[in-house]
CSV table of C-alpha atoms in Angstrom, one decimal:
chain,number,residue,atom,x,y,z
A,1,MET,CA,30.4,-1.3,8.6
A,2,LEU,CA,26.8,-1.0,9.5
A,3,PHE,CA,26.7,-4.4,11.4
A,4,VAL,CA,28.2,-5.4,14.5
A,5,ASN,CA,27.6,-8.6,15.6
A,6,LYS,CA,28.6,-8.4,19.4
A,7,ASN,CA,26.1,-5.7,19.9
A,8,LEU,CA,23.5,-7.4,18.2
A,9,LYS,CA,23.8,-10.5,20.4
A,10,LEU,CA,23.4,-8.1,23.6
A,11,LEU,CA,20.4,-6.3,21.8
A,12,SER,CA,18.6,-9.7,21.0
A,13,PHE,CA,19.2,-10.7,24.7
A,14,LEU,CA,17.8,-7.4,25.9
A,15,ALA,CA,14.6,-7.4,23.7
A,16,PHE,CA,13.8,-11.1,24.8
A,17,LEU,CA,14.2,-10.0,28.4
A,18,LEU,CA,12.1,-6.7,27.8
A,19,VAL,CA,9.3,-8.8,25.9
A,20,LEU,CA,9.2,-11.1,28.8
A,21,ALA,CA,9.1,-8.5,31.5
A,22,ALA,CA,6.3,-6.7,29.6
A,23,PHE,CA,4.4,-9.9,29.4
A,24,ALA,CA,5.0,-10.6,33.2
A,25,MET,CA,3.6,-7.1,33.8
A,26,VAL,CA,0.6,-7.8,31.6
A,27,LEU,CA,-0.3,-10.9,33.4
A,28,PHE,CA,0.5,-10.1,37.2
A,29,TYR,CA,0.9,-6.2,37.4
A,30,ALA,CA,-1.9,-4.6,35.3
A,31,PRO,CA,-5.3,-4.9,36.8
A,32,ILE,CA,-8.1,-6.6,35.4
A,33,GLU,CA,-10.5,-3.9,33.8
A,34,LEU,CA,-13.9,-3.9,35.4
A,35,ASN,CA,-16.1,-3.7,32.2
A,36,MET,CA,-14.1,-5.6,29.9
A,37,GLY,CA,-12.6,-8.4,32.1
A,38,ILE,CA,-9.3,-10.0,31.5
A,39,VAL,CA,-9.4,-10.0,27.4
A,40,GLN,CA,-8.7,-6.2,27.9
A,41,LYS,CA,-5.1,-7.1,28.7
A,42,VAL,CA,-4.7,-8.2,25.0
A,43,PHE,CA,-4.7,-4.4,24.4
A,44,TYR,CA,-1.1,-3.8,25.8
A,45,PHE,CA,0.6,-6.0,23.2
A,46,HIS,CA,-2.0,-5.0,20.4
A,47,VAL,CA,-1.3,-1.3,20.8
A,48,SER,CA,2.4,-1.8,20.9
A,49,ALA,CA,2.3,-4.1,17.7
A,50,ALA,CA,0.1,-1.2,16.0
A,51,TRP,CA,2.7,1.3,16.9
A,52,ILE,CA,5.6,-0.8,15.3
A,53,GLY,CA,3.3,-1.4,12.3
A,54,MET,CA,3.3,2.4,11.7
A,55,LEU,CA,7.0,2.9,12.8
A,56,ALA,CA,8.2,0.4,10.4
A,57,PHE,CA,6.4,2.2,7.5
A,58,LEU,CA,8.0,5.4,8.4
A,59,VAL,CA,11.5,3.5,8.6
A,60,ALA,CA,10.9,2.2,5.2
A,61,ALA,CA,9.9,5.4,3.6
A,62,VAL,CA,12.9,7.2,5.2
A,63,CYS,CA,15.2,4.5,3.9
A,64,GLY,CA,13.4,4.8,0.6
A,65,ILE,CA,14.4,8.5,0.4
A,66,LEU,CA,18.0,7.6,1.6
A,67,TYR,CA,18.5,5.0,-1.1
A,68,LEU,CA,17.2,7.2,-3.9
A,69,ASN,CA,19.6,10.0,-2.8
A,70,LYS,CA,22.6,7.9,-1.9
A,71,LYS,CA,22.1,4.7,-4.0
A,72,GLN,CA,23.7,2.5,-1.2
A,73,LEU,CA,22.0,-0.9,-1.1
A,74,LYS,CA,22.4,-1.1,2.5
A,75,TYR,CA,19.1,1.4,2.8
A,76,ASP,CA,17.3,-0.8,0.6
A,77,PHE,CA,18.1,-3.9,2.8
A,78,ILE,CA,16.8,-1.9,5.8
A,79,ALA,CA,13.7,-0.8,4.0
A,80,PHE,CA,12.7,-4.2,2.7
A,81,SER,CA,13.3,-5.6,6.1
A,82,ALA,CA,11.3,-2.8,7.8
A,83,VAL,CA,8.4,-3.8,5.4
A,84,GLU,CA,8.6,-7.4,6.1
A,85,ILE,CA,8.5,-7.0,9.8
A,86,GLY,CA,5.9,-4.3,9.5
A,87,LEU,CA,3.6,-6.7,7.8
A,88,LEU,CA,4.2,-9.0,10.7
A,89,PHE,CA,3.4,-6.5,13.3
A,90,THR,CA,0.2,-5.2,11.4
A,91,ALA,CA,-0.9,-8.8,11.3
A,92,ILE,CA,-0.4,-9.2,15.0
A,93,ALA,CA,-2.2,-6.0,15.7
A,94,ASN,CA,-5.3,-6.9,13.5
A,95,PHE,CA,-5.6,-10.4,14.7
A,96,SER,CA,-5.2,-9.6,18.3
A,97,GLY,CA,-7.6,-6.6,17.7
A,98,MET,CA,-10.3,-8.9,16.2
A,99,ILE,CA,-9.8,-11.3,19.2
A,100,TRP,CA,-10.4,-8.5,21.4
A,101,ALA,CA,-13.3,-7.1,19.6
A,102,LYS,CA,-15.3,-10.3,19.5
A,103,PRO,CA,-16.2,-10.4,23.1
A,104,ILE,CA,-16.2,-6.7,23.7
A,105,TRP,CA,-18.0,-5.4,20.6
A,106,ASN,CA,-19.5,-8.9,19.7
A,107,THR,CA,-18.2,-8.7,16.2
A,108,TRP,CA,-14.9,-9.8,14.8
A,109,TRP,CA,-14.8,-6.7,12.6
A,110,THR,CA,-15.9,-2.8,12.5
A,111,TRP,CA,-15.1,-0.3,10.1
A,112,ASP,CA,-13.3,1.7,12.7
A,113,PRO,CA,-10.8,4.1,11.1
A,114,ARG,CA,-7.7,2.8,12.8
A,115,LEU,CA,-8.9,-0.8,12.0
A,116,THR,CA,-9.4,0.1,8.3
A,117,THR,CA,-6.2,2.1,8.1
A,118,MET,CA,-4.0,-0.5,9.6
A,119,THR,CA,-5.5,-3.2,7.2
A,120,ILE,CA,-5.0,-1.1,4.1
A,121,MET,CA,-1.5,-0.4,5.1
A,122,ALA,CA,-1.0,-4.2,5.6
A,123,PHE,CA,-2.1,-4.5,1.9
A,124,THR,CA,0.4,-1.7,1.1
A,125,TYR,CA,3.1,-3.8,2.7
A,126,ILE,CA,1.9,-6.9,0.7
A,127,GLY,CA,2.1,-4.8,-2.6
A,128,TYR,CA,5.6,-3.8,-1.8
A,129,LEU,CA,6.6,-7.3,-1.4
A,130,LEU,CA,5.2,-8.5,-4.5
A,131,LEU,CA,6.5,-5.5,-6.6
A,132,ARG,CA,10.0,-6.6,-5.5
A,133,ARG,CA,9.3,-10.2,-6.4
A,134,GLY,CA,8.5,-8.9,-9.9
A,135,VAL,CA,11.9,-7.2,-10.4
A,136,ASP,CA,15.2,-9.1,-11.2
A,137,ASN,CA,17.6,-6.5,-11.3
A,138,PRO,CA,18.7,-5.4,-7.6
A,139,GLU,CA,19.3,-2.0,-8.3
A,140,LYS,CA,15.9,-1.6,-10.2
A,141,ARG,CA,14.3,-3.5,-7.2
A,142,ALA,CA,15.7,-1.1,-4.7
A,143,ARG,CA,14.4,1.9,-6.8
A,144,PHE,CA,11.0,0.9,-7.3
A,145,GLY,CA,10.7,-0.5,-3.6
A,146,SER,CA,11.8,2.9,-2.5
A,147,VAL,CA,9.3,4.8,-4.8
A,148,TYR,CA,6.5,2.5,-3.7
A,149,ALA,CA,7.5,3.0,0.0
A,150,ILE,CA,7.3,6.8,-0.3
A,151,ILE,CA,4.1,7.0,-2.0
A,152,GLY,CA,2.5,4.4,0.1
A,153,PHE,CA,3.5,6.2,3.3
A,154,ALA,CA,2.2,9.5,1.9
A,155,SER,CA,-1.1,8.2,1.4
A,156,VAL,CA,-1.5,6.3,4.9
A,157,PRO,CA,-2.6,9.6,6.8
A,158,LEU,CA,-5.1,10.4,4.1
A,159,THR,CA,-6.6,6.9,4.2
A,160,PHE,CA,-6.9,7.5,8.0
A,161,PHE,CA,-8.6,11.1,7.6
A,162,SER,CA,-11.0,9.7,5.1
A,163,SER,CA,-12.2,6.7,7.1
A,164,ARG,CA,-12.4,9.0,10.0
A,165,LEU,CA,-14.6,11.4,8.0
A,166,LEU,CA,-16.7,8.6,6.9
A,167,ARG,CA,-17.5,7.9,10.4
A,168,THR,CA,-18.4,11.3,11.6
A,169,ILE,CA,-20.8,11.5,8.7
A,170,HIS,CA,-22.3,7.9,9.4
A,171,PRO,CA,-22.0,8.0,13.3
A,172,THR,CA,-24.5,5.0,13.4
A,173,ILE,CA,-21.8,2.7,12.3
A,174,PHE,CA,-21.0,2.0,15.7
A,175,GLY,CA,-22.0,3.4,19.1
A,176,ALA,CA,-20.1,5.4,21.6
A,177,ASP,CA,-17.9,2.4,22.0
A,178,THR,CA,-14.3,3.6,20.8
A,179,GLY,CA,-12.1,1.5,22.8
A,180,ASP,CA,-11.2,4.4,24.9
A,181,MET,CA,-11.0,3.4,28.8
A,182,ALA,CA,-10.1,5.3,31.8
A,183,MET,CA,-6.6,4.2,32.5
A,184,ILE,CA,-5.0,4.0,36.0
A,185,PRO,CA,-1.4,4.2,36.5
A,186,ALA,CA,-0.5,0.6,36.7
A,187,MET,CA,-2.1,0.2,33.2
A,188,TYR,CA,-0.1,3.3,31.9
A,189,GLN,CA,3.0,1.6,33.0
A,190,THR,CA,2.3,-1.6,31.6
A,191,MET,CA,1.6,0.2,28.3
A,192,ALA,CA,4.7,1.9,28.3
A,193,VAL,CA,7.0,-1.0,28.9
A,194,SER,CA,5.1,-2.9,26.2
A,195,ILE,CA,5.7,-0.3,23.9
A,196,VAL,CA,9.5,0.1,24.8
A,197,ALA,CA,9.8,-3.7,24.5
A,198,PHE,CA,8.3,-4.0,21.2
A,199,THR,CA,10.4,-0.9,19.8
A,200,VAL,CA,13.6,-2.9,21.0
A,201,LEU,CA,12.1,-5.9,19.6
A,202,PHE,CA,11.6,-4.2,16.2
A,203,ALA,CA,15.1,-2.9,16.1
A,204,THR,CA,16.6,-6.2,17.0
A,205,LEU,CA,14.4,-7.9,14.3
A,206,LEU,CA,15.3,-5.2,11.7
A,207,TRP,CA,19.0,-5.4,12.4
A,208,HIS,CA,18.9,-9.5,12.0
A,209,ARG,CA,16.7,-9.3,8.9
A,210,SER,CA,19.0,-6.6,7.3
A,211,LEU,CA,22.0,-8.6,7.8
A,212,LEU,CA,20.3,-11.6,6.2
A,213,ALA,CA,19.1,-9.4,3.2
A,214,ALA,CA,22.7,-8.2,2.8
A,215,ARG,CA,23.8,-11.9,2.9
A,216,GLU,CA,21.3,-13.0,0.4
A,217,SER,CA,22.3,-10.2,-2.1
A,218,GLU,CA,25.9,-11.2,-1.6
A,219,LEU,CA,24.9,-14.7,-2.5
A,220,GLU,CA,23.1,-13.6,-5.6
A,221,ILE,CA,26.1,-11.9,-6.9
A,222,LEU,CA,28.3,-14.8,-6.0
A,223,ARG,CA,25.8,-17.2,-8.0
A,224,ALA,CA,25.8,-15.0,-10.9
A,225,GLN,CA,29.7,-15.0,-11.0
A,226,THR,CA,29.7,-18.9,-10.6
A,227,GLU,CA,27.4,-19.2,-13.5
A,228,VAL,CA,29.6,-17.0,-15.6
A,229,LEU,CA,32.5,-19.3,-14.7
A,230,GLU,CA,30.6,-22.4,-15.7
A,231,PHE,CA,29.0,-21.2,-18.7
A,232,GLY,CA,31.5,-18.9,-19.9
A,233,GLU,CA,29.2,-16.0,-20.9
A,234,VAL,CA,27.5,-13.4,-19.4
A,235,LEU,CA,23.7,-13.3,-18.9
A,236,ASP,CA,22.6,-10.0,-18.9
A,237,ASP,CA,19.3,-8.9,-17.1
B,1,MET,CA,8.9,26.3,-19.1
B,2,LYS,CA,7.6,26.9,-22.7
B,3,ASP,CA,9.7,24.0,-23.8
B,4,TRP,CA,8.2,21.9,-21.1
B,5,LEU,CA,4.5,22.8,-21.8
B,6,HIS,CA,5.3,22.2,-25.5
B,7,SER,CA,6.6,18.5,-24.8
B,8,VAL,CA,3.8,17.9,-22.4
B,9,ARG,CA,1.5,19.0,-25.3
B,10,THR,CA,3.0,16.7,-28.0
B,11,LEU,CA,3.0,13.8,-25.7
B,12,VAL,CA,-0.3,13.8,-24.9
B,13,TRP,CA,-1.3,14.6,-28.4
B,14,LYS,CA,0.8,11.6,-29.7
B,15,ASP,CA,-0.6,9.1,-27.1
B,16,LEU,CA,-4.1,10.3,-27.8
B,17,LEU,CA,-3.6,10.3,-31.5
B,18,GLN,CA,-2.2,6.7,-31.4
B,19,GLU,CA,-5.3,5.6,-29.2
B,20,TRP,CA,-7.7,7.2,-31.6
B,21,ARG,CA,-6.2,5.6,-34.7
B,22,SER,CA,-6.3,2.1,-33.5
B,23,LYS,CA,-9.3,2.6,-31.0
B,24,ASP,CA,-8.4,-0.9,-29.5
B,25,MET,CA,-8.3,0.5,-25.9
B,26,LEU,CA,-11.1,2.8,-26.1
B,27,THR,CA,-13.4,0.2,-27.6
B,28,ALA,CA,-12.3,-2.3,-24.8
B,29,MET,CA,-12.8,0.1,-22.1
B,30,PHE,CA,-16.2,1.2,-23.3
B,31,ALA,CA,-17.4,-2.4,-23.7
B,32,PHE,CA,-16.0,-3.4,-20.5
B,33,ALA,CA,-17.7,-0.5,-18.7
B,34,ILE,CA,-21.1,-1.5,-20.3
B,35,LEU,CA,-20.7,-5.0,-19.3
B,36,THR,CA,-19.8,-3.9,-15.7
B,37,LEU,CA,-23.0,-1.9,-15.6
B,38,PHE,CA,-24.9,-5.1,-16.6
B,39,ILE,CA,-23.3,-7.2,-13.9
B,40,PHE,CA,-24.3,-4.7,-11.4
B,41,ASN,CA,-27.7,-4.6,-12.7
B,42,TYR,CA,-28.1,-8.3,-11.9
B,43,ALA,CA,-25.9,-8.3,-8.8
B,44,ILE,CA,-27.5,-5.2,-6.9
B,45,GLU,CA,-31.2,-4.9,-7.1
B,46,LEU,CA,-31.5,-1.4,-8.1
B,47,SER,CA,-34.8,-0.3,-6.7
B,48,PRO,CA,-35.9,3.2,-7.0
B,49,VAL,CA,-35.6,3.7,-3.3
B,50,ASN,CA,-31.8,3.1,-2.9
B,51,ARG,CA,-31.0,4.1,-6.4
B,52,ALA,CA,-29.6,7.6,-5.6
B,53,GLU,CA,-27.0,6.5,-3.1
B,54,ILE,CA,-25.9,3.4,-5.2
B,55,ALA,CA,-25.5,5.2,-8.4
B,56,SER,CA,-22.4,7.1,-7.5
B,57,GLY,CA,-20.6,3.8,-6.2
B,58,ILE,CA,-21.6,2.1,-9.2
B,59,ILE,CA,-20.3,4.6,-11.7
B,60,TRP,CA,-17.2,4.9,-9.9
B,61,VAL,CA,-16.4,1.3,-9.6
B,62,VAL,CA,-17.0,1.0,-13.4
B,63,ILE,CA,-14.7,4.0,-14.0
B,64,VAL,CA,-11.9,2.7,-11.9
B,65,PHE,CA,-11.9,-0.9,-13.5
B,66,ALA,CA,-12.0,0.6,-16.9
B,67,GLY,CA,-9.3,2.9,-16.0
B,68,THR,CA,-7.1,0.2,-14.8
B,69,LEU,CA,-7.3,-1.1,-18.2
B,70,GLY,CA,-6.1,2.1,-19.7
B,71,LEU,CA,-3.4,2.4,-17.1
B,72,ASN,CA,-2.1,-1.0,-17.9
B,73,ARG,CA,-1.6,0.2,-21.5
B,74,SER,CA,-0.4,3.5,-20.8
B,75,PHE,CA,3.4,2.6,-21.0
B,76,THR,CA,3.4,-0.5,-23.0
B,77,ALA,CA,4.2,0.9,-26.2
B,78,GLU,CA,7.5,2.5,-24.7
B,79,GLN,CA,8.3,-0.6,-22.8
B,80,ASP,CA,7.9,-3.2,-25.5
B,81,GLN,CA,9.9,-1.0,-28.2
B,82,GLY,CA,12.4,-0.1,-25.5
B,83,CYS,CA,12.3,3.5,-26.1
B,84,PHE,CA,12.0,4.8,-22.5
B,85,ASP,CA,15.5,6.3,-23.1
B,86,ALA,CA,14.6,8.1,-26.1
B,87,LEU,CA,11.6,9.7,-24.3
B,88,VAL,CA,13.6,10.8,-21.6
B,89,MET,CA,16.1,12.3,-23.8
B,90,ALA,CA,13.6,13.9,-25.9
B,91,VAL,CA,12.2,16.1,-23.1
B,92,PRO,CA,13.5,18.9,-21.0
B,93,ASP,CA,12.6,17.4,-17.7
B,94,VAL,CA,11.1,13.9,-16.9
B,95,SER,CA,8.3,15.4,-15.1
B,96,ALA,CA,7.0,16.3,-18.6
B,97,ILE,CA,6.5,12.6,-19.2
B,98,TYR,CA,4.8,12.2,-16.1
B,99,PHE,CA,2.3,15.0,-16.8
B,100,GLY,CA,1.8,14.0,-20.4
B,101,LYS,CA,1.0,10.4,-19.5
B,102,MET,CA,-1.3,11.5,-16.5
B,103,LEU,CA,-3.1,14.1,-18.7
B,104,THR,CA,-3.7,11.2,-21.2
B,105,ASN,CA,-4.8,8.8,-18.7
B,106,TRP,CA,-7.1,11.4,-17.3
B,107,PHE,CA,-8.6,12.2,-20.6
B,108,VAL,CA,-9.2,8.6,-21.5
B,109,MET,CA,-11.1,8.2,-18.2
B,110,LEU,CA,-13.0,11.2,-18.9
B,111,PHE,CA,-14.0,9.9,-22.2
B,112,VAL,CA,-15.3,6.6,-20.9
B,113,SER,CA,-17.2,8.6,-18.3
B,114,VAL,CA,-18.8,10.9,-21.0
B,115,LEU,CA,-20.0,7.5,-22.8
B,116,ILE,CA,-21.0,5.9,-19.5
B,117,LEU,CA,-23.0,8.5,-17.8
B,118,PRO,CA,-25.7,9.0,-20.4
B,119,ILE,CA,-26.1,5.1,-20.8
B,120,TYR,CA,-26.5,4.8,-17.1
B,121,SER,CA,-29.0,7.5,-17.2
B,122,LEU,CA,-30.9,5.9,-20.1
B,123,LEU,CA,-30.9,2.4,-18.6
B,124,TYR,CA,-31.9,3.4,-15.0
B,125,ASN,CA,-33.9,6.4,-16.0
B,126,GLN,CA,-31.9,8.6,-13.5
B,127,SER,CA,-30.4,11.7,-14.7
B,128,LEU,CA,-26.7,12.0,-13.6
B,129,PHE,CA,-26.1,15.2,-15.3
B,130,ASN,CA,-25.6,17.3,-12.2
B,131,ALA,CA,-22.8,19.8,-12.3
B,132,GLY,CA,-21.6,18.8,-8.7
B,133,PHE,CA,-21.7,15.1,-9.5
B,134,ILE,CA,-19.5,15.7,-12.7
B,135,LEU,CA,-17.2,17.8,-10.8
B,136,VAL,CA,-16.4,15.1,-8.1
B,137,LEU,CA,-15.9,12.5,-10.9
B,138,VAL,CA,-13.7,14.8,-12.7
B,139,LEU,CA,-11.6,15.6,-9.7
B,140,GLY,CA,-11.7,11.8,-8.7
B,141,ALA,CA,-10.4,10.7,-12.2
B,142,LEU,CA,-7.7,13.2,-11.7
B,143,CYS,CA,-6.6,11.8,-8.5
B,144,TYR,CA,-6.8,8.3,-9.7
B,145,SER,CA,-4.6,9.2,-12.9
B,146,ALA,CA,-2.0,11.0,-10.8
B,147,ALA,CA,-1.5,8.1,-8.6
B,148,GLY,CA,-2.1,5.4,-11.2
B,149,THR,CA,0.6,6.9,-13.8
B,150,LEU,CA,3.2,6.5,-11.2
B,151,ILE,CA,2.4,3.0,-10.3
B,152,ALA,CA,1.7,1.9,-13.9
B,153,GLY,CA,5.2,3.2,-14.8
B,154,MET,CA,6.8,0.7,-12.4
B,155,THR,CA,4.3,-2.3,-12.9
B,156,VAL,CA,4.9,-2.1,-16.7
B,157,GLN,CA,8.7,-2.8,-16.3
B,158,THR,CA,7.9,-5.9,-13.9
B,159,ARG,CA,7.3,-9.5,-14.6
B,160,MET,CA,3.8,-9.6,-13.5
B,161,ARG,CA,2.7,-6.4,-15.2
B,162,ASP,CA,-1.0,-6.0,-15.4
B,163,LEU,CA,-1.5,-8.4,-12.3
B,164,LEU,CA,0.4,-6.2,-10.3
B,165,LEU,CA,-1.1,-2.7,-11.2
B,166,PRO,CA,-4.4,-3.1,-9.2
B,167,ILE,CA,-2.6,-4.6,-6.2
B,168,LEU,CA,-0.4,-1.8,-5.8
B,169,LEU,CA,-2.8,0.9,-6.8
B,170,PHE,CA,-6.0,0.2,-4.9
B,171,PRO,CA,-4.5,0.4,-1.4
B,172,ILE,CA,-3.0,3.8,-2.3
B,173,LEU,CA,-6.4,4.9,-3.7
B,174,MET,CA,-8.5,4.2,-0.8
B,175,PRO,CA,-8.9,7.7,0.2
B,176,VAL,CA,-9.9,8.7,-3.1
B,177,ASN,CA,-12.5,6.0,-3.4
B,178,MET,CA,-14.1,7.0,-0.3
B,179,ALA,CA,-14.2,10.6,-1.1
B,180,VAL,CA,-15.8,10.3,-4.5
B,181,VAL,CA,-18.4,7.7,-3.7
B,182,LYS,CA,-19.6,9.6,-0.4
B,183,ALA,CA,-19.1,13.1,-2.1
B,184,ALA,CA,-21.0,12.1,-5.4
B,185,GLY,CA,-23.5,10.1,-3.3
B,186,GLY,CA,-24.4,13.0,-1.2
B,187,ILE,CA,-24.8,15.2,-4.2
B,188,LEU,CA,-27.0,12.8,-6.1
B,189,ALA,CA,-29.3,12.4,-2.8
B,190,GLY,CA,-29.8,16.2,-3.0
B,191,ALA,CA,-27.3,17.7,-0.6
B,192,PRO,CA,-25.7,20.9,-1.5
B,193,LEU,CA,-22.2,21.2,-2.3
B,194,MET,CA,-21.4,22.8,0.9
B,195,ASP,CA,-22.2,19.6,2.7
B,196,VAL,CA,-19.7,17.4,0.9
B,197,GLN,CA,-17.1,20.3,1.1
B,198,ALA,CA,-14.8,18.2,3.5
B,199,TRP,CA,-14.4,15.4,0.9
B,200,LEU,CA,-13.7,17.8,-1.8
B,201,VAL,CA,-10.8,19.3,0.2
B,202,LEU,CA,-9.6,15.7,0.9
B,203,LEU,CA,-9.6,15.1,-3.0
B,204,ALA,CA,-7.8,18.3,-3.7
B,205,ALA,CA,-5.2,17.4,-0.9
B,206,TYR,CA,-4.7,13.9,-2.2
B,207,GLY,CA,-4.2,15.2,-5.8
B,208,ILE,CA,-1.5,17.8,-4.5
B,209,ILE,CA,0.3,15.4,-2.4
B,210,VAL,CA,0.3,12.4,-4.8
B,211,THR,CA,1.3,14.7,-7.6
B,212,THR,CA,4.1,16.4,-5.8
B,213,VAL,CA,5.6,13.2,-4.7
B,214,SER,CA,5.2,11.6,-8.0
B,215,ILE,CA,7.2,14.4,-9.6
B,216,MET,CA,10.0,13.9,-7.3
B,217,VAL,CA,10.3,10.3,-7.5
B,218,PHE,CA,9.2,9.8,-11.2
B,219,GLU,CA,12.6,10.0,-12.7
B,220,TYR,CA,13.7,7.1,-10.6
B,221,VAL,CA,11.0,5.0,-12.2
B,222,ILE,CA,11.8,6.0,-15.6
B,223,ARG,CA,15.3,6.5,-15.9
B,224,GLU,CA,17.6,3.3,-16.3
C,1,MET,CA,-13.7,-14.4,33.8
C,2,THR,CA,-15.9,-15.6,31.0
C,3,ASN,CA,-13.7,-14.1,28.4
C,4,LEU,CA,-10.5,-15.8,29.7
C,5,SER,CA,-10.4,-18.0,26.5
C,6,TYR,CA,-10.1,-14.9,24.2
C,7,PHE,CA,-7.4,-13.5,26.4
C,8,ILE,CA,-5.5,-16.7,25.9
C,9,ALA,CA,-6.1,-16.8,22.2
C,10,GLY,CA,-5.1,-13.4,21.8
C,11,TYR,CA,-1.5,-13.9,23.3
C,12,LEU,CA,-1.2,-17.4,21.4
C,13,VAL,CA,-1.8,-15.4,18.2
C,14,ILE,CA,0.7,-12.7,19.3
C,15,PHE,CA,3.3,-15.1,20.3
C,16,GLY,CA,2.7,-17.6,17.6
C,17,LEU,CA,3.2,-15.1,14.9
C,18,LEU,CA,6.1,-13.7,16.6
C,19,GLY,CA,7.7,-17.0,17.0
C,20,GLY,CA,6.9,-18.1,13.6
C,21,TYR,CA,8.9,-15.0,12.2
C,22,VAL,CA,11.9,-15.8,14.2
C,23,LEU,CA,11.7,-19.4,13.1
C,24,HIS,CA,11.4,-18.2,9.6
C,25,LEU,CA,14.7,-16.1,10.2
C,26,LEU,CA,16.5,-19.1,11.5
C,27,THR,CA,15.7,-21.2,8.6
C,28,LEU,CA,16.7,-18.5,6.1
C,29,LYS,CA,19.9,-18.1,8.0
C,30,LYS,CA,20.5,-21.8,7.8
C,31,ARG,CA,19.7,-21.9,4.0
C,32,LEU,CA,22.0,-19.0,3.4
C,33,ASP,CA,24.8,-20.8,5.2
C,34,ARG,CA,24.5,-23.8,3.3
C,35,GLU,CA,24.3,-22.2,0.0
C,36,GLN,CA,27.3,-20.1,0.7
C,37,LYS,CA,29.1,-23.4,1.7
C,38,GLU,CA,28.0,-25.0,-1.5
C,39,LEU,CA,29.2,-21.8,-3.5
C,40,SER,CA,32.6,-21.7,-1.9
C,41,ARG,CA,33.2,-25.3,-2.7
C,42,GLN,CA,32.4,-24.9,-6.1
C,43,ASN,CA,34.7,-22.1,-6.8
């Protein structure tokens, strides 16, 4: 079986501790950056969230390929969960990025390639979830979801390249400020712990969500059977 | 291979003939395109100064929106009459269906552009008949129908249908939009083809990647 | 620090969204538990 509950509890606990530790490092260990002040510290969780946003898309696309090849619904549960959680983390990355950009760049939004790509990715996630809601047959829903996750994932690097190209052709959109900063070891360490913490958190959430998705699907089947028992007829899709 | 080419040609011919006989869609797309042009006229002040840069954006938006109308229709006949299975059985390989539909959508978009370009040139007294500009539009429309055909094949089978197509398609099309508008705008503003080369390469790469992926996954879209 | 409020807002948003999602999962789990019980009672 794919899911073992005892390990999941352990992992949840570990994820909780790691996020707590990372946040403690952000608060007390990482130094305050001289130019940007304390708001720079949003950056640690912001970057980690953005990383998970991309990782989730990769997971969804890989599970999509696996589903199309093996036709086992468990891959679809994982892919769907990855997209839902990926949307959460892209939202976190975008909103925290905006809050960081306001005092630093004096604007909530810039057409920075990473920002643009991340937002378009979020819309691809939303499209995926909407597509699934429009299909009733679970097998077809899984198939379409897989196809869309694959094609969506293939387009992400192109979106990034094109918005980067746009920038090099129009360098005046924004000054030299790209958010790069000189990092000292304490900052690197905080960054690394945050990224590890978020990755473990992602795995935990993914596991929980996939379990719930599997149960949802079981219930769906059970409900269909009950209806057949009650009404004595097969409602075909 | 010969079989395959033959079935693609037959499919394209069948769809185009169907469209040509009813002319519903072509008329609707054409009227829609002209109306959109009019809306832009009042929404954006097109002074002779900024016209060169803005024209490419307007033309592309008109083509994209009109193209969405066409894409929404491209699988409805098969879906409504439940003959997807018959179609699958009739061809040597499902990729023939994908190519057939893609080419049809492409031709329809080109047809709309052929109508819209002279009208725009006429209304705004700015000739758009520039080989580079047209090349970019043709390439862009090809990329658009490559991605659009795959997505439309799925959305036509969902409950929300036409509502869902642009939501699913536009995020994926973002590189094409940027490339077409920037390359076409550059050409209209007088830049040589060399200057927009990067955008053309991007369009070509997009077309190749999306078509390859589509061919690989299209059978899961169409086969019950 | 002048931008402390932005720092606090940033982490409020991050933990708010994370917490909200965990809460969403918990309510989903509860709903599934309840529905499962109802269905097994019916059968």
